[in-house]
Amino acid sequence: MSAASPGAPTQSPTEPAGPTAGRAQRPAGAPPLAQILCLDDLERLAAARLPAEVWDFVQGGSGAETTLAANRAALREVTVLPRVLRGTGPATTRTRIVGAPAALPAAVAPMAYHQLLTSAGELATAAAAKAADVPFTVGMLSSCSLESIAAVGARLWFQLYWLTDRGSMRDLIARAEAAGCEALMITVDVPVMGRRLRDLRNGFALPPEVSAVNLAPGPHSFAHSRVAGASAVAEHTKAAFDPAVTWRDLEWLRTQSALPLIVKGVLDENDAVRAAECGADAVVVSNHGGRQLDGAVAAVAALPHVAEAVGGRCEVLLDSGVRSGTDILRALALGASGVLVGRPLLWGLAVDGAEGAERVLALLRTELADCLTLAGCADPRAAARLRTMLGPRATAWYGPSSGEGHDHRDH
């Protein structure tokens, strides 16, 4: 498999162009966005709107979906000890994430094939990220070209998988740099795609108008071939991805670009330390949203151990299961500098295109500002001084002792 030529945009057949790209006409029957008060509302609406097999592709996990469920259960069990009489006033959500300013300690996670949700595809999601002033991670398997996404004007990170063809990876990196991407994100937890039973039962395949346009078709374009009991998307990645990568490959990748390097898919703290030693600027604690190893630990349960182990040598982000501003506060209190938001953006796209995705990020910002204020934090960085308890049977608080984090306003 080889990438398209560097600097040569590839247009998808349904990809709009021009200044209104990503602003699709509101779907018939779409509710006023003001009536959508939390991400659960969007999830229900998206489930009712999407074809069943597309919904399963978006929502499904691997195996019995144990880890998929564990991500949400573990986040709900994280409790935070708020502080009072801090004199902070209304909190700001502005912060820095992977070295750059952002209106929210969050970035859009890398996700494939946004045109399954709306005809504008990644152009709509990028427009939402631009409006929210957060980074947008362009998935290597995006259904709109990297160059057309860059033209939207959002701050971009670019995600890579390990391709068997290293020349294709170098070409993609060169295109990312030329397009103005601010960081590279390498996903390390997909030597092969997890066995996703929903897709297998549906015999899931991409429709003809949706494809990974940043990759040349070549002999490995199996993603459109429907076979009973198989996932065409899994067959495509099986043909393209390298299942035998090692730390030497990460060291090689570090030499290919001066851009900040984000390593996504780390759960063991020893792997996080090794990634930092290889030159990673950030690691993402993630189990791929429950879509890879079923039975893997919930991401948030691994987060404090990773944050403690890296000890500030690189940033730590949380991915997998974030659904609210409360979840972002939990992540910050456990040592993350920010989170990646995934499936909820796809729900927003399905319900109302770019405006629906904007609503997701606006809700998260409103909720986080409320949570920070109620917890006695002036900004996201202050949340690192909060203490947390992990799980209903926990007997001790995790985090700074009660004497830490005081300032003159305590007295």
Coordinates of C-alpha atoms in Angstrom, one line a residue:
M1 CA 0.0 0.0 0.0
S2 CA 1.3 3.5 -0.8
A3 CA 0.1 6.9 0.1
A4 CA -1.1 9.5 -2.3
S5 CA 1.6 11.7 -3.6
P6 CA 2.7 14.3 -1.0
G7 CA 1.0 17.6 -1.4
A8 CA -1.6 16.2 -3.9
P9 CA -5.1 16.5 -2.3
T10 CA -7.4 13.6 -2.9
Q11 CA -11.1 14.6 -3.2
S12 CA -13.8 12.2 -2.1
P13 CA -16.8 12.1 -4.5
T14 CA -19.1 13.7 -1.9
E15 CA -16.6 16.1 -0.4
P16 CA -17.8 19.8 -0.5
A17 CA -15.4 22.6 -1.2
G18 CA -15.3 26.3 -0.5
P19 CA -15.9 28.5 2.6
T20 CA -19.1 26.7 3.7
A21 CA -17.5 23.3 3.7
G22 CA -18.8 21.3 6.6
R23 CA -22.0 23.3 6.9
A24 CA -24.5 20.8 5.6
Q25 CA -28.1 21.6 5.5
R26 CA -29.8 20.6 8.8
P27 CA -31.4 17.1 8.6
A28 CA -35.1 17.0 8.4
G29 CA -36.6 16.7 11.9
A30 CA -33.4 17.7 13.7
P31 CA -34.3 19.2 17.1
P32 CA -33.2 22.7 18.1
L33 CA -29.7 22.3 19.5
A34 CA -30.7 24.3 22.6
Q35 CA -32.9 21.3 23.6
I36 CA -29.9 19.1 23.7
L37 CA -28.7 19.5 27.3
C38 CA -26.2 16.7 27.7
L39 CA -24.4 14.2 25.5
D40 CA -26.8 11.4 26.4
D41 CA -29.5 13.4 24.5
L42 CA -27.3 13.3 21.4
E43 CA -26.6 9.6 21.8
R44 CA -30.3 8.8 21.8
L45 CA -31.0 11.0 18.8
A46 CA -28.1 9.6 16.8
A47 CA -29.2 6.0 17.5
A48 CA -32.6 6.8 16.1
R49 CA -31.2 8.5 13.0
L50 CA -28.5 6.2 11.8
P51 CA -28.8 2.9 9.9
A52 CA -28.3 0.0 12.4
E53 CA -25.0 -1.3 10.9
V54 CA -23.5 2.2 11.0
W55 CA -24.6 2.7 14.6
D56 CA -23.0 -0.6 15.4
F57 CA -19.8 0.4 13.7
V58 CA -19.7 3.6 15.7
Q59 CA -20.8 2.2 19.1
G60 CA -19.5 -1.3 19.1
G61 CA -16.5 -2.7 21.0
S62 CA -14.5 -5.9 20.7
G63 CA -15.5 -9.3 22.0
A64 CA -18.2 -9.3 24.7
E65 CA -17.7 -5.5 25.0
T66 CA -16.5 -5.9 28.6
T67 CA -13.9 -3.1 28.3
L68 CA -16.3 -0.9 26.5
A69 CA -18.7 -1.0 29.5
A70 CA -15.8 -0.8 32.0
N71 CA -14.7 2.5 30.6
R72 CA -17.9 4.2 31.6
A73 CA -18.4 2.3 34.9
A74 CA -14.9 3.2 36.0
L75 CA -15.3 6.9 35.2
R76 CA -18.6 7.0 37.2
E77 CA -16.8 5.5 40.2
V78 CA -14.2 8.2 40.4
T79 CA -15.2 10.7 43.1
V80 CA -13.6 14.1 43.6
L81 CA -13.1 15.9 46.9
P82 CA -14.0 19.6 46.1
R83 CA -12.5 22.5 47.9
V84 CA -14.5 25.5 49.2
L85 CA -14.0 29.2 50.0
R86 CA -11.2 29.4 47.5
G87 CA -12.2 32.9 46.2
T88 CA -11.7 31.8 42.6
G89 CA -14.9 33.1 41.1
P90 CA -16.2 31.6 37.8
A91 CA -13.6 29.2 36.4
T92 CA -12.0 29.4 33.0
T93 CA -11.6 26.3 30.9
R94 CA -8.7 27.7 28.9
T95 CA -5.4 25.8 29.1
R96 CA -2.5 24.4 27.1
I97 CA -2.5 21.0 25.6
V98 CA 0.6 19.4 24.0
G99 CA 2.2 22.8 24.2
A100 CA -0.4 24.9 22.5
P101 CA -3.3 27.1 23.9
A102 CA -6.8 25.7 23.7
A103 CA -10.2 26.8 25.0
L104 CA -10.8 23.4 26.6
P105 CA -8.4 20.7 27.9
A106 CA -9.6 18.4 25.1
A107 CA -8.9 17.4 21.5
V108 CA -11.0 15.6 18.9
A109 CA -9.9 12.0 18.9
P110 CA -8.8 10.3 15.6
M111 CA -11.7 8.5 14.1
A112 CA -12.2 7.0 10.7
Y113 CA -14.7 7.6 8.0
H114 CA -16.8 10.6 9.2
Q115 CA -18.7 10.6 5.9
L116 CA -20.6 7.6 7.3
L117 CA -22.3 10.2 9.6
T118 CA -22.7 13.2 7.3
S119 CA -21.8 14.0 3.7
A120 CA -19.4 16.7 4.8
G121 CA -17.4 14.2 6.8
E122 CA -14.3 15.4 8.5
L123 CA -14.7 18.9 7.1
A124 CA -17.7 19.2 9.4
T125 CA -15.9 17.9 12.5
A126 CA -12.9 20.2 11.7
A127 CA -15.2 23.2 11.5
A128 CA -16.7 22.3 14.9
A129 CA -13.2 22.0 16.4
K130 CA -12.2 25.3 14.9
A131 CA -15.3 27.0 16.4
A132 CA -14.5 25.5 19.8
D133 CA -10.8 26.3 19.6
V134 CA -9.6 22.8 20.3
P135 CA -7.2 20.6 18.2
F136 CA -8.7 18.2 15.6
T137 CA -6.9 14.9 15.0
V138 CA -7.1 13.9 11.4
G139 CA -7.4 10.2 11.2
M140 CA -5.1 8.4 8.8
L141 CA -8.3 6.6 7.6
S142 CA -10.3 9.8 7.2
S143 CA -12.8 10.0 4.4
C144 CA -11.8 13.6 3.4
S145 CA -8.3 14.5 2.2
L146 CA -5.8 15.9 4.7
E147 CA -5.3 19.0 2.5
S148 CA -9.1 19.7 2.3
I149 CA -9.4 19.4 6.1
A150 CA -6.5 21.7 6.6
A151 CA -8.3 24.3 4.4
V152 CA -11.0 24.5 7.0
G153 CA -8.6 26.3 9.3
A154 CA -8.7 24.2 12.5
R155 CA -5.6 23.4 14.5
L156 CA -4.7 19.9 13.4
W157 CA -2.9 16.9 14.7
F158 CA -2.3 14.0 12.3
Q159 CA -2.7 10.4 13.3
L160 CA -0.8 7.5 11.9
Y161 CA -1.1 3.7 12.1
W162 CA 1.9 1.5 11.6
L163 CA 1.8 0.6 7.9
T164 CA 3.8 -2.2 6.5
D165 CA 5.0 0.3 3.9
R166 CA 7.3 2.8 5.7
G167 CA 7.6 4.9 2.6
S168 CA 3.9 5.5 2.8
M169 CA 4.3 6.6 6.4
R170 CA 7.1 9.0 5.4
D171 CA 4.9 10.4 2.6
L172 CA 2.0 11.0 5.0
I173 CA 4.3 12.7 7.5
A174 CA 5.5 15.1 4.8
R175 CA 1.9 15.8 3.8
A176 CA 1.0 16.5 7.4
E177 CA 3.9 18.9 7.8
A178 CA 3.1 20.7 4.6
A179 CA -0.6 21.0 5.6
G180 CA 0.5 22.7 8.9
C181 CA -0.3 20.0 11.3
E182 CA 1.0 20.8 14.8
A183 CA 1.7 17.3 16.1
L184 CA 1.8 13.6 15.0
M185 CA -0.1 11.0 16.9
I186 CA 0.9 7.3 16.5
T187 CA -1.6 4.7 17.5
V188 CA 0.2 1.8 19.0
D189 CA -2.5 -0.6 20.2
V190 CA -3.7 -1.9 16.8
P191 CA -1.2 -4.6 15.7
V192 CA -4.4 -6.1 14.3
M193 CA -8.0 -4.8 14.6
G194 CA -9.9 -6.2 17.5
R195 CA -12.6 -8.8 16.8
R196 CA -15.7 -6.6 16.8
L197 CA -18.7 -8.9 16.8
R198 CA -21.3 -6.3 15.8
D199 CA -19.4 -5.7 12.5
L200 CA -18.9 -9.4 11.9
R201 CA -22.6 -10.2 12.3
N202 CA -23.5 -7.3 10.0
G203 CA -20.9 -8.3 7.4
F204 CA -20.0 -4.6 7.6
A205 CA -18.4 -2.9 4.6
L206 CA -18.0 0.7 3.6
P207 CA -20.4 2.2 1.0
P208 CA -18.8 3.0 -2.4
E209 CA -18.7 6.8 -1.7
V210 CA -16.7 6.4 1.5
S211 CA -13.1 5.4 1.6
A212 CA -9.7 6.2 3.1
V213 CA -8.9 8.8 0.6
N214 CA -5.4 9.7 2.1
L215 CA -4.2 6.2 1.0
A216 CA -3.8 5.1 -2.5
P217 CA -6.3 2.3 -3.4
G218 CA -3.7 -0.3 -4.4
P219 CA -4.3 -4.0 -4.0
H220 CA -5.5 -3.6 -0.4
S221 CA -8.8 -1.9 -0.9
F222 CA -10.9 -4.5 0.7
A223 CA -13.0 -2.2 2.8
H224 CA -15.9 -2.2 0.3
S225 CA -16.2 -5.9 -0.2
R226 CA -19.1 -7.3 1.8
V227 CA -18.7 -10.9 3.0
A228 CA -21.1 -12.6 5.3
G229 CA -19.6 -13.1 8.8
A230 CA -16.6 -10.8 8.1
S231 CA -15.7 -7.1 8.5
A232 CA -14.4 -5.6 5.3
V233 CA -12.8 -2.7 7.4
A234 CA -10.9 -5.3 9.4
E235 CA -9.7 -7.1 6.3
H236 CA -8.5 -3.7 4.9
T237 CA -6.4 -3.0 8.0
K238 CA -5.1 -6.6 8.1
A239 CA -3.7 -6.1 4.7
A240 CA -2.2 -2.6 5.4
F241 CA -1.0 -2.6 9.0
D242 CA 2.2 -4.0 10.4
P243 CA 1.5 -6.3 13.4
A244 CA 5.2 -6.7 14.4
V245 CA 6.3 -3.2 15.4
T246 CA 8.7 -2.7 18.3
W247 CA 10.2 0.2 20.3
R248 CA 12.8 0.5 17.6
D249 CA 10.0 1.5 15.2
L250 CA 9.0 4.3 17.6
E251 CA 12.6 5.5 17.8
W252 CA 12.6 5.5 14.0
L253 CA 9.4 7.5 13.9
R254 CA 10.8 10.1 16.3
T255 CA 13.6 10.7 13.8
Q256 CA 11.2 11.4 10.9
S257 CA 9.8 14.7 12.1
A258 CA 10.5 17.5 14.5
L259 CA 6.7 17.8 15.3
P260 CA 5.6 16.9 18.8
L261 CA 4.9 13.2 19.0
I262 CA 1.9 11.8 20.8
V263 CA 1.8 8.0 21.5
K264 CA -1.8 6.8 21.8
G265 CA -2.9 3.5 23.2
V266 CA -0.8 3.1 26.4
L267 CA -2.2 1.4 29.5
D268 CA 0.9 0.0 31.3
E269 CA 2.9 2.6 33.1
N270 CA 6.2 0.9 32.1
D271 CA 5.2 1.4 28.4
A272 CA 4.4 5.1 29.1
V273 CA 7.9 5.6 30.6
R274 CA 9.5 3.8 27.6
A275 CA 7.5 6.0 25.2
A276 CA 8.8 9.1 27.0
E277 CA 12.4 7.8 26.8
C278 CA 11.9 7.3 23.0
G279 CA 11.0 11.0 22.7
A280 CA 7.2 11.1 23.0
D281 CA 5.9 14.6 24.0
A282 CA 2.7 13.1 25.2
V283 CA 1.1 9.7 25.8
V284 CA -2.6 8.9 25.6
V285 CA -3.9 6.5 28.1
S286 CA -6.4 4.6 26.0
N287 CA -7.9 1.1 25.3
H288 CA -9.2 2.3 21.9
G289 CA -12.6 3.0 23.3
G290 CA -13.0 -0.7 24.2
R291 CA -12.5 -1.7 20.5
Q292 CA -9.2 -3.7 20.9
L293 CA -8.4 -6.1 23.7
D294 CA -11.6 -7.1 25.4
G295 CA -10.8 -7.5 29.1
A296 CA -8.2 -4.7 29.1
V297 CA -8.3 -2.4 32.1
A298 CA -10.5 0.7 31.9
A299 CA -8.4 3.6 30.8
V300 CA -9.2 5.9 33.7
A301 CA -8.1 3.1 36.1
A302 CA -4.7 3.1 34.5
L303 CA -4.4 6.9 34.3
P304 CA -3.1 7.8 37.8
H305 CA -0.4 5.1 37.6
V306 CA 0.8 6.3 34.2
A307 CA 0.8 10.0 35.3
E308 CA 2.8 9.1 38.4
A309 CA 5.3 6.9 36.5
V310 CA 6.1 9.5 33.8
G311 CA 6.6 12.2 36.5
G312 CA 6.2 15.1 34.1
R313 CA 8.6 13.8 31.4
C314 CA 5.8 14.1 28.9
E315 CA 2.1 15.1 29.0
V316 CA -0.6 12.5 29.8
L317 CA -4.0 12.6 28.1
L318 CA -7.0 10.3 28.7
D319 CA -9.0 8.7 26.0
S320 CA -11.9 6.1 26.1
G321 CA -15.3 6.8 27.6
V322 CA -15.2 10.6 28.2
R323 CA -18.9 11.8 28.1
S324 CA -19.1 14.9 30.2
G325 CA -17.4 17.9 31.8
T326 CA -17.4 15.9 35.0
D327 CA -15.4 13.2 33.3
I328 CA -12.9 15.8 32.2
L329 CA -12.5 17.1 35.8
R330 CA -12.0 13.5 36.9
A331 CA -9.2 13.0 34.4
L332 CA -7.5 16.3 35.3
A333 CA -7.6 15.4 39.0
L334 CA -6.0 12.0 38.2
G335 CA -3.1 13.6 36.4
A336 CA -4.1 14.2 32.8
S337 CA -3.5 17.5 31.2
G338 CA -6.5 16.9 28.9
V339 CA -8.7 14.3 27.2
L340 CA -9.6 13.1 23.7
V341 CA -13.3 13.1 22.8
G342 CA -14.4 10.5 20.3
R343 CA -17.8 8.9 19.8
P344 CA -19.9 11.9 21.0
L345 CA -18.5 14.0 18.0
L346 CA -19.9 11.3 15.7
W347 CA -23.3 11.4 17.4
G348 CA -23.3 15.2 16.9
L349 CA -22.4 14.8 13.2
A350 CA -25.3 12.3 12.7
V351 CA -27.8 14.6 14.4
D352 CA -26.9 17.9 12.9
G353 CA -23.6 17.9 11.0
A354 CA -21.0 20.5 12.1
E355 CA -23.5 22.3 14.3
G356 CA -24.2 19.0 16.1
A357 CA -20.5 18.4 16.7
E358 CA -20.1 22.0 17.9
R359 CA -22.9 21.4 20.4
V360 CA -20.8 18.5 21.8
L361 CA -17.8 20.7 22.5
A362 CA -19.9 23.6 23.7
L363 CA -21.7 21.3 26.2
L364 CA -18.4 19.9 27.5
R365 CA -17.0 23.5 27.9
T366 CA -20.1 24.6 29.9
E367 CA -20.1 21.5 32.0
L368 CA -16.4 21.7 32.8
A369 CA -16.6 25.4 33.7
D370 CA -19.4 24.5 36.1
C371 CA -17.5 21.6 37.6
L372 CA -14.2 23.5 38.1
T373 CA -16.1 26.4 39.8
L374 CA -17.9 24.0 42.1
A375 CA -14.7 22.1 42.9
G376 CA -12.9 25.3 43.9
C377 CA -10.6 25.4 40.9
A378 CA -9.9 28.6 38.9
D379 CA -8.7 26.7 35.8
P380 CA -8.0 23.2 34.6
R381 CA -4.4 23.2 36.0
A382 CA -5.8 23.8 39.5
A383 CA -7.7 20.5 39.2
A384 CA -4.5 18.6 39.6
R385 CA -4.5 19.6 43.2
L386 CA -7.8 17.9 43.9
R387 CA -8.0 14.5 45.6
T388 CA -10.0 11.6 44.3
M389 CA -11.3 8.3 45.4
L390 CA -11.3 5.4 42.9
G391 CA -14.2 3.1 43.2
P392 CA -17.0 2.7 45.8
R393 CA -15.0 0.3 47.9
A394 CA -11.9 2.6 48.1
T395 CA -10.9 3.6 51.6
A396 CA -8.2 6.3 50.9
W397 CA -8.1 9.4 48.8
Y398 CA -5.6 9.6 45.9
G399 CA -3.8 12.8 45.3
P400 CA -2.2 15.6 47.3
S401 CA -2.4 15.5 51.1
S402 CA -4.9 17.9 52.7
G403 CA -2.1 20.3 53.5
E404 CA -1.0 20.7 49.9
G405 CA -2.2 23.3 47.4
H406 CA -3.0 26.0 49.9
D407 CA -2.5 29.6 49.1
H408 CA -3.2 32.9 50.9
R409 CA -6.9 32.7 50.0
D410 CA -7.3 29.7 52.4
H411 CA -6.8 32.0 55.5

